[in-house]
Every structure is written in C-alpha cells, then in structure tokens.
Coordinates of C-alpha atoms in Angstrom, one line a residue:
M15 CA 184.6 138.8 111.9
A16 CA 187.1 141.9 111.5
I17 CA 190.2 141.6 112.5
T18 CA 191.4 142.2 116.1
L19 CA 194.6 144.2 117.2
S20 CA 195.4 141.6 118.3
A21 CA 195.6 139.4 115.3
L22 CA 196.6 142.3 112.7
L23 CA 200.0 142.3 115.1
A24 CA 200.3 138.8 114.2
T25 CA 200.1 138.9 110.4
P26 CA 203.6 137.4 109.8
A27 CA 204.0 139.2 106.5
L28 CA 203.4 142.3 108.4
R29 CA 206.4 142.5 110.2
L30 CA 204.9 144.5 112.7
Q31 CA 207.2 144.4 116.2
R32 CA 205.0 146.0 119.2
V33 CA 206.9 148.4 121.3
G34 CA 206.0 149.5 125.0
T35 CA 204.5 148.4 127.6
S36 CA 200.4 149.0 126.8
P37 CA 198.7 146.2 126.6
V38 CA 196.9 145.0 123.3
T39 CA 193.2 143.8 123.3
D40 CA 190.9 141.6 121.0
V41 CA 189.2 144.7 119.9
P42 CA 188.0 144.5 116.2
V43 CA 189.6 147.3 113.8
Q44 CA 187.2 149.2 112.1
W45 CA 189.6 151.2 109.8
V46 CA 193.1 152.2 108.7
A47 CA 193.9 155.7 109.4
V48 CA 197.4 157.1 107.4
T49 CA 198.3 161.4 108.5
E50 CA 201.1 163.7 109.1
L51 CA 198.6 165.9 111.1
E52 CA 199.7 167.3 114.2
D53 CA 196.3 167.4 115.3
P54 CA 194.3 164.8 113.4
K55 CA 191.7 163.8 116.1
P56 CA 188.6 166.3 113.5
F57 CA 189.2 163.2 111.5
L58 CA 189.3 160.4 113.6
S59 CA 186.2 158.4 114.5
G60 CA 186.8 155.7 117.4
G61 CA 188.3 152.1 116.5
E62 CA 191.3 153.7 114.2
V63 CA 194.8 151.3 113.7
V64 CA 196.4 155.0 113.1
L65 CA 199.9 155.2 111.0
T66 CA 202.8 157.9 110.7
T67 CA 206.2 158.3 109.7
G68 CA 206.5 161.2 112.3
L69 CA 207.1 163.1 109.4
R70 CA 206.1 166.6 111.3
Q71 CA 206.8 164.9 115.3
K72 CA 210.7 166.9 115.7
S73 CA 210.5 167.9 118.8
A74 CA 209.3 165.9 122.0
T75 CA 206.5 168.4 122.5
S76 CA 205.0 167.4 119.0
Q77 CA 205.6 164.3 119.8
R78 CA 203.6 163.7 122.9
N79 CA 200.8 166.2 121.5
F80 CA 200.2 163.9 118.7
V81 CA 199.7 160.4 121.0
R82 CA 197.2 162.7 123.2
H83 CA 195.5 163.6 120.5
V84 CA 195.5 160.1 118.8
H85 CA 194.4 158.9 122.4
A86 CA 191.8 161.1 122.9
S87 CA 189.8 160.4 119.2
G88 CA 189.6 156.4 120.7
A89 CA 192.3 155.2 118.7
L90 CA 193.1 151.4 119.4
A91 CA 196.5 152.1 118.8
V92 CA 199.5 154.0 116.7
G93 CA 201.9 152.6 113.7
F94 CA 204.9 154.0 113.7
A95 CA 207.2 154.0 110.6
I96 CA 210.9 153.8 111.0
G97 CA 213.4 154.1 108.2
L98 CA 212.4 157.2 106.9
S99 CA 212.1 160.4 109.1
H100 CA 213.4 158.1 112.0
E101 CA 215.1 155.3 112.4
T102 CA 213.1 153.7 116.1
V103 CA 210.3 155.2 117.7
P104 CA 211.2 158.2 119.8
A105 CA 211.2 158.1 123.3
A106 CA 208.8 161.2 124.1
F107 CA 206.3 159.4 121.5
L108 CA 206.3 156.0 123.2
D109 CA 206.3 157.4 126.8
Q110 CA 203.3 159.4 125.9
A111 CA 201.6 156.3 125.1
D112 CA 202.6 153.6 128.0
E113 CA 201.4 156.7 130.3
L114 CA 198.3 156.7 128.2
G115 CA 197.6 152.9 128.1
L116 CA 197.8 153.3 124.5
P117 CA 199.4 150.4 122.0
V118 CA 202.4 151.5 119.6
F119 CA 203.8 149.0 117.0
R120 CA 206.9 149.6 114.6
V121 CA 206.4 149.4 110.8
P122 CA 209.2 148.3 109.1
Y123 CA 210.5 150.1 105.9
E124 CA 209.5 147.2 103.9
T125 CA 206.2 146.7 104.8
P126 CA 203.7 149.4 102.4
F127 CA 200.7 151.4 104.7
I128 CA 198.3 150.0 102.0
A129 CA 199.1 146.1 103.2
I130 CA 198.1 147.0 106.9
G131 CA 195.0 149.2 105.4
K132 CA 194.0 146.0 102.4
I133 CA 194.1 143.5 105.5
V134 CA 191.7 145.1 107.3
A135 CA 189.4 146.1 104.6
D136 CA 189.2 142.2 104.0
S137 CA 188.5 141.6 106.7
L138 CA 185.5 143.9 107.1
S139 CA 184.4 143.3 103.5
A140 CA 183.6 139.7 104.7
E141 CA 182.0 140.5 108.3
H142 CA 180.2 143.1 105.8
Y143 CA 179.5 139.8 104.1
A144 CA 178.9 137.1 106.0
R145 CA 176.4 140.0 107.8
L146 CA 174.3 140.3 104.5
E147 CA 174.2 136.2 104.0
N148 CA 173.3 135.8 107.1
L149 CA 170.5 138.6 106.6
L150 CA 169.2 137.4 103.8
K151 CA 169.0 133.8 105.7
G152 CA 166.8 135.6 107.9
H153 CA 165.0 136.9 105.3
Q154 CA 164.1 133.8 103.8
V155 CA 163.5 132.1 107.0
L156 CA 161.4 134.7 108.6
A157 CA 159.3 134.8 104.8
S158 CA 158.3 130.9 104.9
A159 CA 157.6 130.7 108.0
L160 CA 155.4 133.2 107.6
L161 CA 153.9 132.0 103.9
G162 CA 154.2 128.1 104.9
G163 CA 151.5 128.1 107.2
G164 CA 152.6 129.1 110.6
G165 CA 151.4 133.1 110.1
L166 CA 152.6 135.2 112.1
P167 CA 152.8 133.1 115.0
Q168 CA 155.5 131.2 112.7
L169 CA 157.2 134.0 112.0
L170 CA 157.6 135.3 115.7
R171 CA 158.7 132.5 117.2
E172 CA 161.4 132.8 114.7
L173 CA 162.5 136.5 115.2
A174 CA 162.5 135.0 119.0
G175 CA 164.8 132.4 117.8
M176 CA 167.6 134.9 115.9
L177 CA 167.1 137.8 118.3
R178 CA 167.7 134.8 120.9
T179 CA 164.8 136.7 123.3
E180 CA 160.9 136.6 123.7
V181 CA 159.0 139.2 121.3
A182 CA 155.5 139.6 121.5
L183 CA 152.7 141.2 118.8
S184 CA 149.6 143.9 119.8
Q185 CA 147.1 145.5 118.1
Y186 CA 144.8 147.8 119.8
G187 CA 146.2 146.7 122.7
S188 CA 144.9 143.4 122.9
P189 CA 147.4 140.4 122.5
I190 CA 148.2 138.9 119.0
F191 CA 150.9 136.3 119.8
A192 CA 153.7 135.9 122.4
T193 CA 156.8 133.5 122.4
G194 CA 156.8 133.6 126.0
T195 CA 153.9 133.2 129.3
G196 CA 152.9 136.4 130.2
G197 CA 153.4 137.9 127.3
E198 CA 154.1 142.1 127.1
D199 CA 151.6 141.7 130.6
S200 CA 155.1 140.2 132.8
P201 CA 156.1 142.2 135.8
D202 CA 159.7 140.6 135.4
R203 CA 160.8 141.1 132.3
S204 CA 161.2 144.9 130.3
W205 CA 160.0 145.9 126.6
H206 CA 161.9 147.5 123.3
R207 CA 158.2 148.4 122.1
L208 CA 158.5 149.2 118.3
P209 CA 155.5 150.4 115.4
V210 CA 154.5 148.6 113.2
A211 CA 152.9 150.3 110.2
T212 CA 149.8 149.1 108.0
G213 CA 147.9 152.3 107.2
L214 CA 144.9 152.0 109.6
K215 CA 145.8 153.3 112.3
D216 CA 145.6 150.4 114.5
R217 CA 148.1 151.0 117.0
C218 CA 150.4 147.6 116.2
T219 CA 153.2 147.0 118.1
L220 CA 155.8 144.5 117.7
A221 CA 157.6 144.2 121.3
I222 CA 161.1 142.7 121.8
A223 CA 162.1 142.0 125.5
E224 CA 165.0 143.4 127.3
P225 CA 168.5 143.2 126.3
Y226 CA 167.8 144.2 122.7
E227 CA 170.3 145.2 120.4
R228 CA 169.1 147.0 117.2
D229 CA 169.4 144.0 114.5
A230 CA 168.7 144.8 111.1
I231 CA 166.1 141.7 110.9
V232 CA 164.2 143.2 112.8
D233 CA 163.0 146.0 110.3
Y234 CA 162.2 143.0 107.8
A235 CA 160.0 141.2 110.4
Q236 CA 158.0 144.8 110.6
S237 CA 157.7 144.6 107.0
L238 CA 156.6 141.3 107.0
I239 CA 154.5 142.0 109.7
S240 CA 152.4 145.1 108.1
V241 CA 152.1 144.0 105.1
E242 CA 150.0 140.6 106.8
L243 CA 148.0 142.3 108.9
S244 CA 146.9 144.8 106.0
N245 CA 146.0 141.7 104.1
Q246 CA 144.5 140.3 107.1
A247 CA 142.6 143.9 107.3
R248 CA 141.5 143.6 103.6
R249 CA 139.7 140.3 104.4
R250 CA 138.0 141.2 107.4
A251 CA 135.9 143.9 105.4
S252 CA 135.4 141.2 102.6
D253 CA 133.7 139.1 104.8
R254 CA 132.0 141.5 107.0
A255 CA 130.5 143.2 103.6
V256 CA 129.3 139.4 102.9
V257 CA 127.9 138.0 105.9
G258 CA 126.4 141.9 106.6
Q259 CA 124.8 141.6 103.9
L260 CA 123.5 138.1 105.0
L261 CA 122.8 138.7 108.1
Q262 CA 120.6 142.3 106.4
D263 CA 118.6 140.1 104.1
V264 CA 117.8 138.0 107.6
V265 CA 117.1 140.6 110.1
R266 CA 114.8 142.5 107.2
G267 CA 112.6 139.0 106.4
T268 CA 113.6 139.1 102.7
L269 CA 115.8 135.0 103.6
S270 CA 114.1 132.7 106.1
G271 CA 113.7 128.9 107.1
N272 CA 115.9 126.4 105.8
D273 CA 117.1 128.3 103.0
A274 CA 118.5 131.3 105.8
A275 CA 120.3 128.3 107.4
A276 CA 121.8 126.7 104.9
R277 CA 122.9 130.3 103.8
L278 CA 123.8 131.2 107.1
G279 CA 126.1 128.0 107.9
S280 CA 128.0 128.4 105.4
A281 CA 128.9 131.8 106.7
G282 CA 130.0 129.7 109.8
I283 CA 126.6 130.7 111.5
D284 CA 125.5 127.5 112.9
T285 CA 121.4 128.1 113.7
A286 CA 121.0 124.9 115.1
R287 CA 122.7 126.4 118.8
R288 CA 121.1 128.7 120.4
L289 CA 123.1 132.2 119.4
C290 CA 123.1 135.7 120.9
I291 CA 123.6 138.9 118.6
V292 CA 126.0 141.1 120.6
L293 CA 126.2 144.9 118.4
V294 CA 129.1 147.2 118.5
D295 CA 127.9 150.5 118.2
V296 CA 130.8 153.9 118.1
A297 CA 130.6 157.0 117.1
T298 CA 130.0 158.8 113.7
G299 CA 133.8 159.6 113.0
Q300 CA 134.7 156.1 114.3
R301 CA 132.1 153.6 112.3
R302 CA 134.7 152.9 109.1
A303 CA 137.6 151.7 111.5
L304 CA 134.7 149.0 112.4
R305 CA 135.2 147.0 109.3
T306 CA 138.7 146.6 109.6
L307 CA 139.0 145.8 113.4
P308 CA 140.1 143.3 114.9
V309 CA 138.3 141.6 118.0
P310 CA 139.9 140.8 121.4
S311 CA 142.2 137.0 120.2
R312 CA 139.9 135.2 122.6
Q313 CA 136.6 136.7 120.3
H314 CA 139.2 135.0 116.8
D315 CA 136.6 132.5 116.2
A316 CA 133.7 134.5 116.6
V317 CA 131.6 135.5 113.1
T318 CA 131.6 139.1 112.6
A319 CA 129.9 141.3 110.2
V320 CA 128.6 145.3 109.7
L321 CA 125.3 145.6 109.2
D322 CA 124.0 149.3 109.5
D323 CA 127.6 151.1 110.2
R324 CA 127.3 148.8 113.3
L325 CA 130.3 145.7 114.4
V326 CA 127.8 142.6 114.1
L327 CA 128.7 139.0 116.1
A328 CA 127.3 135.7 116.8
V329 CA 128.0 134.2 119.6
P330 CA 127.2 131.4 122.1
E331 CA 124.3 132.3 124.0
S332 CA 126.5 131.9 127.0
D333 CA 129.0 134.4 125.9
G334 CA 126.8 137.2 125.1
E335 CA 127.5 138.8 128.4
S336 CA 131.3 137.9 129.1
V337 CA 131.4 138.7 125.4
S338 CA 130.7 142.5 125.3
R339 CA 132.1 143.7 128.6
E340 CA 135.5 142.5 126.5
L341 CA 134.5 144.7 123.6
S342 CA 133.7 147.0 125.8
E343 CA 136.8 147.4 127.3
Y344 CA 138.4 146.8 124.9
L345 CA 137.1 149.6 122.2
H346 CA 137.6 152.3 125.4
G347 CA 141.3 150.9 125.9
A348 CA 142.0 151.8 121.8
G349 CA 140.6 155.1 122.5
F350 CA 136.5 154.5 120.8
T351 CA 133.6 156.1 122.2
A352 CA 132.0 153.0 122.0
K353 CA 129.0 151.2 123.9
V354 CA 127.8 147.6 123.7
G355 CA 124.8 146.1 123.3
F356 CA 123.2 142.0 123.3
G357 CA 119.9 140.4 122.6
G358 CA 118.5 137.2 124.3
G359 CA 119.8 133.4 123.2
Y360 CA 117.5 131.4 120.0
A361 CA 117.7 129.2 117.9
Q362 CA 117.2 129.3 114.5
P363 CA 117.3 132.3 111.9
S364 CA 114.2 133.9 113.4
G365 CA 115.8 133.8 116.8
L366 CA 118.9 135.2 115.4
R367 CA 116.9 137.7 113.8
W368 CA 114.7 138.3 117.3
S369 CA 118.3 138.9 119.2
Y370 CA 119.1 141.5 116.8
F371 CA 116.2 143.4 117.5
E372 CA 116.9 142.9 121.5
A373 CA 121.1 144.4 120.6
R374 CA 119.9 146.8 119.0
E375 CA 117.1 147.9 121.5
S376 CA 119.2 147.9 124.1
L377 CA 122.2 150.1 122.7
N378 CA 119.0 153.4 123.2
R379 CA 120.0 152.7 127.2
G380 CA 123.2 154.4 125.7
L381 CA 125.7 152.6 128.6
P382 CA 129.0 150.7 127.9
V383 CA 127.4 147.3 128.0
N384 CA 124.0 147.1 127.7
R385 CA 121.8 144.0 128.8
P386 CA 118.0 142.9 126.7
D387 CA 114.6 143.7 128.1
R388 CA 111.9 141.9 126.5
L389 CA 111.6 143.1 123.0
S390 CA 109.1 146.1 122.8
L391 CA 106.7 146.8 120.2
T392 CA 107.9 149.1 118.4
S393 CA 111.3 146.7 117.8
L394 CA 108.6 143.8 116.5
L395 CA 106.7 146.5 114.3
M396 CA 110.9 147.4 112.8
A397 CA 111.2 143.9 112.2
S398 CA 109.1 144.1 109.5
E399 CA 110.1 146.4 106.1
D400 CA 106.4 146.2 105.3
V401 CA 105.8 148.5 107.6
P402 CA 106.5 151.6 107.1
L403 CA 107.5 153.1 110.5
A404 CA 110.6 155.1 109.4
D405 CA 108.1 157.7 107.2
L406 CA 105.4 157.6 109.4
A407 CA 108.2 159.2 112.5
A408 CA 109.4 161.1 110.1
E409 CA 105.3 162.8 109.0
A410 CA 104.9 163.1 112.9
L411 CA 108.0 164.3 114.5
D412 CA 110.6 166.1 111.8
P413 CA 108.1 169.6 111.9
V414 CA 108.9 169.4 115.6
A415 CA 111.9 168.5 114.9
A416 CA 112.6 171.8 112.0
F417 CA 110.6 173.8 114.8
D418 CA 112.7 173.3 117.5
A419 CA 116.7 174.2 115.2
R420 CA 115.1 176.9 114.4
H421 CA 114.0 178.4 117.5
G422 CA 115.6 176.3 120.3
A423 CA 112.0 175.5 121.9
E424 CA 112.8 172.0 123.6
L425 CA 109.4 170.7 122.1
M426 CA 111.1 167.4 121.7
L427 CA 112.6 167.1 125.3
T428 CA 108.5 168.3 126.2
L429 CA 107.4 165.2 124.6
E430 CA 109.9 163.1 125.5
K431 CA 109.8 163.6 129.0
Y432 CA 105.7 164.2 128.8
L433 CA 105.5 160.6 127.3
A434 CA 108.3 159.4 130.1
L435 CA 106.1 160.0 132.7
N436 CA 102.8 158.6 132.1
G437 CA 101.5 162.3 130.8
S438 CA 101.7 163.6 134.4
V439 CA 102.9 167.7 133.2
A440 CA 103.1 168.2 137.2
A441 CA 105.8 165.8 136.6
V442 CA 107.5 167.0 133.5
A443 CA 107.1 171.3 135.1
D444 CA 109.4 169.7 138.2
A445 CA 111.6 167.1 135.7
L446 CA 112.5 170.4 133.6
E447 CA 112.0 173.2 136.4
L448 CA 109.7 174.4 134.2
H449 CA 105.5 176.0 135.0
R450 CA 102.7 174.1 134.3
N451 CA 101.7 176.3 132.1
T452 CA 104.8 176.5 130.1
V453 CA 104.5 172.7 129.4
R454 CA 100.5 172.8 128.9
Y455 CA 101.9 176.0 126.1
R456 CA 104.7 173.2 124.5
L457 CA 102.4 170.4 124.6
Q458 CA 99.9 172.7 122.5
Q459 CA 102.4 173.5 119.8
I460 CA 102.8 170.0 119.1
V461 CA 99.6 169.7 118.5
E462 CA 99.5 172.6 116.2
L463 CA 103.2 171.4 114.1
T464 CA 102.0 167.6 113.9
G465 CA 98.1 166.8 114.1
Y466 CA 99.1 164.7 117.2
D467 CA 97.2 165.3 120.8
P468 CA 99.7 163.5 123.1
T469 CA 97.3 164.0 125.5
T470 CA 94.6 161.9 123.6
T471 CA 95.3 157.4 124.0
A472 CA 95.7 157.5 119.9
D473 CA 97.6 160.1 119.1
R474 CA 100.0 159.5 122.4
V475 CA 101.4 155.5 121.3
H476 CA 101.8 157.0 117.1
L477 CA 103.8 159.6 118.8
Y478 CA 105.8 156.8 121.3
L479 CA 106.3 154.7 118.3
A480 CA 107.5 157.6 116.4
L481 CA 109.9 158.5 119.2
N482 CA 110.7 155.1 119.0
V483 CA 111.8 154.5 116.0
R484 CA 113.6 158.1 115.4
N485 CA 115.6 156.6 118.4
L486 CA 116.4 153.4 117.0
R487 CA 117.8 155.1 113.1

C-alpha cells in the first residue's frame, strides 16, 4: 500500500517535523510535487505532498495566497524547506494553513527533496507491483476455474469471492448462472451490469451486485466469459448441424427402424421413450441466429438441431406445451419474431417423424404457441419425398401467384377463402366484401390460369392440397 502522510512524517531518516495545529490523517500519498510557483494549482491533481523553499514568498500576502492555492488543489500537506530563503516557516504561511486545516511540516536543510520523493515513489511502485501480482494470481485462479472442469459457474464463484459480492450471468435475458439466490431478479439488490462481447449479438450481461468498485480482474473475467461463450456457440452450431442432418434423414424416411434408433440414441435421443418435437420458426432475417441460440437454462439437457431453418427440440411428451410456452416467452423477450409449435408424444423413430410433421403443420396457425391437431393427409403425403407434391403445387398455383403479382388481382386470396368456406360463393363475397359475380369471375380466371376448376370435387381437392403444401414450404 502507498505510504500514508503520517508514516511519511514519522520516517526517521527524513527528520521531518510537523508544525501548526492542522491534524494529520492516514491518507495515502499519491505523489510529491516540488514547486516555487506562486499558484501551483494548475499543475496539481490532488493527493500530493507539496514541497517548497518559499523562494518567491517574500510577503505575507504571497504566503497566504500560496497556501490557499495548494489547499484548493486537494493537496494533503505542505513541506517547507528551512535554511534556504527562510530560517523558519513564516507565521502568515502557518496561520493560513491552520485556518484551512492544511498540515504543514518543516523540512531540514540536510534533507533533500528527492529523498522524500524517492520514499513515496518506492511505496507507490511496491503497491503497483503488489496489485499486478494479485491481478496475475487472480488471472490464474479464474482461468483454472474455467478450464479445470468447473466451467462458467466455477469461474463466477471465484470472481464473486474476489469481489466479495454476488455476480450473475445472463444471455438473451435468460440466466446462465448466479452465485446468490434470486440472481438479477432479487428485489433487495441493485446491480452493476457490464456487457460481454461474443460477436454474436447475443445480449450477454455480467451483473455485479452493488456496492461495486471497478476492479481490473473484472476485465479479465469478461474476456474469459466472452471466449467461453463463443466456443459454446460454435459447438452448438456444429452439433445442431449434425443432429439436423440425422433428423432430416428420419423425417424424409431414408433412415428408419433399428438403424435410426441406434443413431438417434448416439445423438442423445432415446426413442424408447415417448418424445415430442418442438419447432421454433423465426423471421427470415433472424434464422441464422438459430444455429447458435442458447435455449433457456431449464432446457439445457434437451437435444437441439436445425432443420429447414427451424430450431428443433426433442423433449419428453409431458413437457411439449410447457417447453413451447417457455421458448415463446424467451424468444419474444430477446427480440425475436417467433412462433413455436409442438407435436404429439410418440415412441420409436417413426413416432418422432410423425411428431415433427404435426409440429410443422401446427405452425401454419401462426400463433406464438401452436398446439398440434391430428396429422392431416397433406402432411402424411409430405412425409415422403417419393410424392412430388411440391412440384404439383408449383405447377398448379405459380400461374395464379404470378398473375396476382402483375395485376394485384387477389386470386390466391379468393381461392383460399373459397376452399376454407366450403365452396360458398356467397360466404366468400361477404368475407371479402365483394359482389358475388366478382367472386365467380375470379374463380373463372383461376380455371383459365391453372386448368383446375375449384367448383368440381377432384380439382378442388387438388387445389386444396396444393395450397397446403405451398404453406408448408
């Protein structure tokens, strides 16, 4: 620790003698400033011991002014050298110092100013070295905590011990770990929050419970957390890509039976249990984030994957709806435009495939959380790549979409309403606020563009399937 003013004055080798009545405190000396200026205030920053010979202080007025300027700068004390320009500390100088409460000490002729400065500088160097040594030890402790198997929780525990307060880490608003009870949500604590950069725009925050004073060890902790979270994100992206490819083979029917069960088991998906699929769909511009997005802490054990630009979770049957709701709240709180759907709970790879299509079809309702219905014929047909429904849908409906794009005719909307309202021209007219003849004219345009007549049963089924397939893409 830096030498205090009282310890400096008590150093025998310096032979310093306190004069006047101002009290001396145990405040660390920040520096020693030697000056003969009449107004040294512009060159002082506070916490110094000011040394002077009084060379320019010939009058009582100049002596008082000097003391006032030194006091206003925040200096701790003034050392007045004897035997050069003055044989004793001037009375006006001492009176002004006592009036302001500024300690004054006498420096004998035999004591050079540099001796005082050297003692202060040595103490400051020792303090700085001690801080660096402690910081280095802190670095080693935090790095060992992270790499020694304890991970981020152990690192945060060690950091909390060093800072003697509670710390908490959150990502996308979801807690990762907190050393105390309640974490950042604790109503009886205030928190100092620091961002942790990972380059992934993941809104990671390190919170330190007040009272908090800046400590260099926190900077190092931030960098370690940043590196670890970036590594975790890369691992998630890699794992989700691998599991996503496996699920794609199962969903498309190219992998089934015991082989599928074995490979799913190696990925952490036990198909002997009844599992359900949870699907997360976000806005197009946000889909890239699904590769690395951490799931809420309660779902860390769930197997996750990315398939068809959607996040997939395989969870126990009983958790499907609760996980979906938690994910929905989490995503919206993190700023995502998201909808979540889940399928029924089934065992075996074929059941997992079935649950996936139920979850995917449920997303068509567009709600924040979408419950599954019985799997439709459309989804069953879509489950096999051998049935070229996507091509059939494009052949039937692309001409209608192109015509709408050119003319704003709303033929596709009219067709959707017509099929949804069981072929009632009157109901479509009411829903779209159109004349019935306008609806009939639009239906005739659809016939001319596609070759399919929505008023006949066979063509209506074809168009219904085409619309559903188009919505599932």
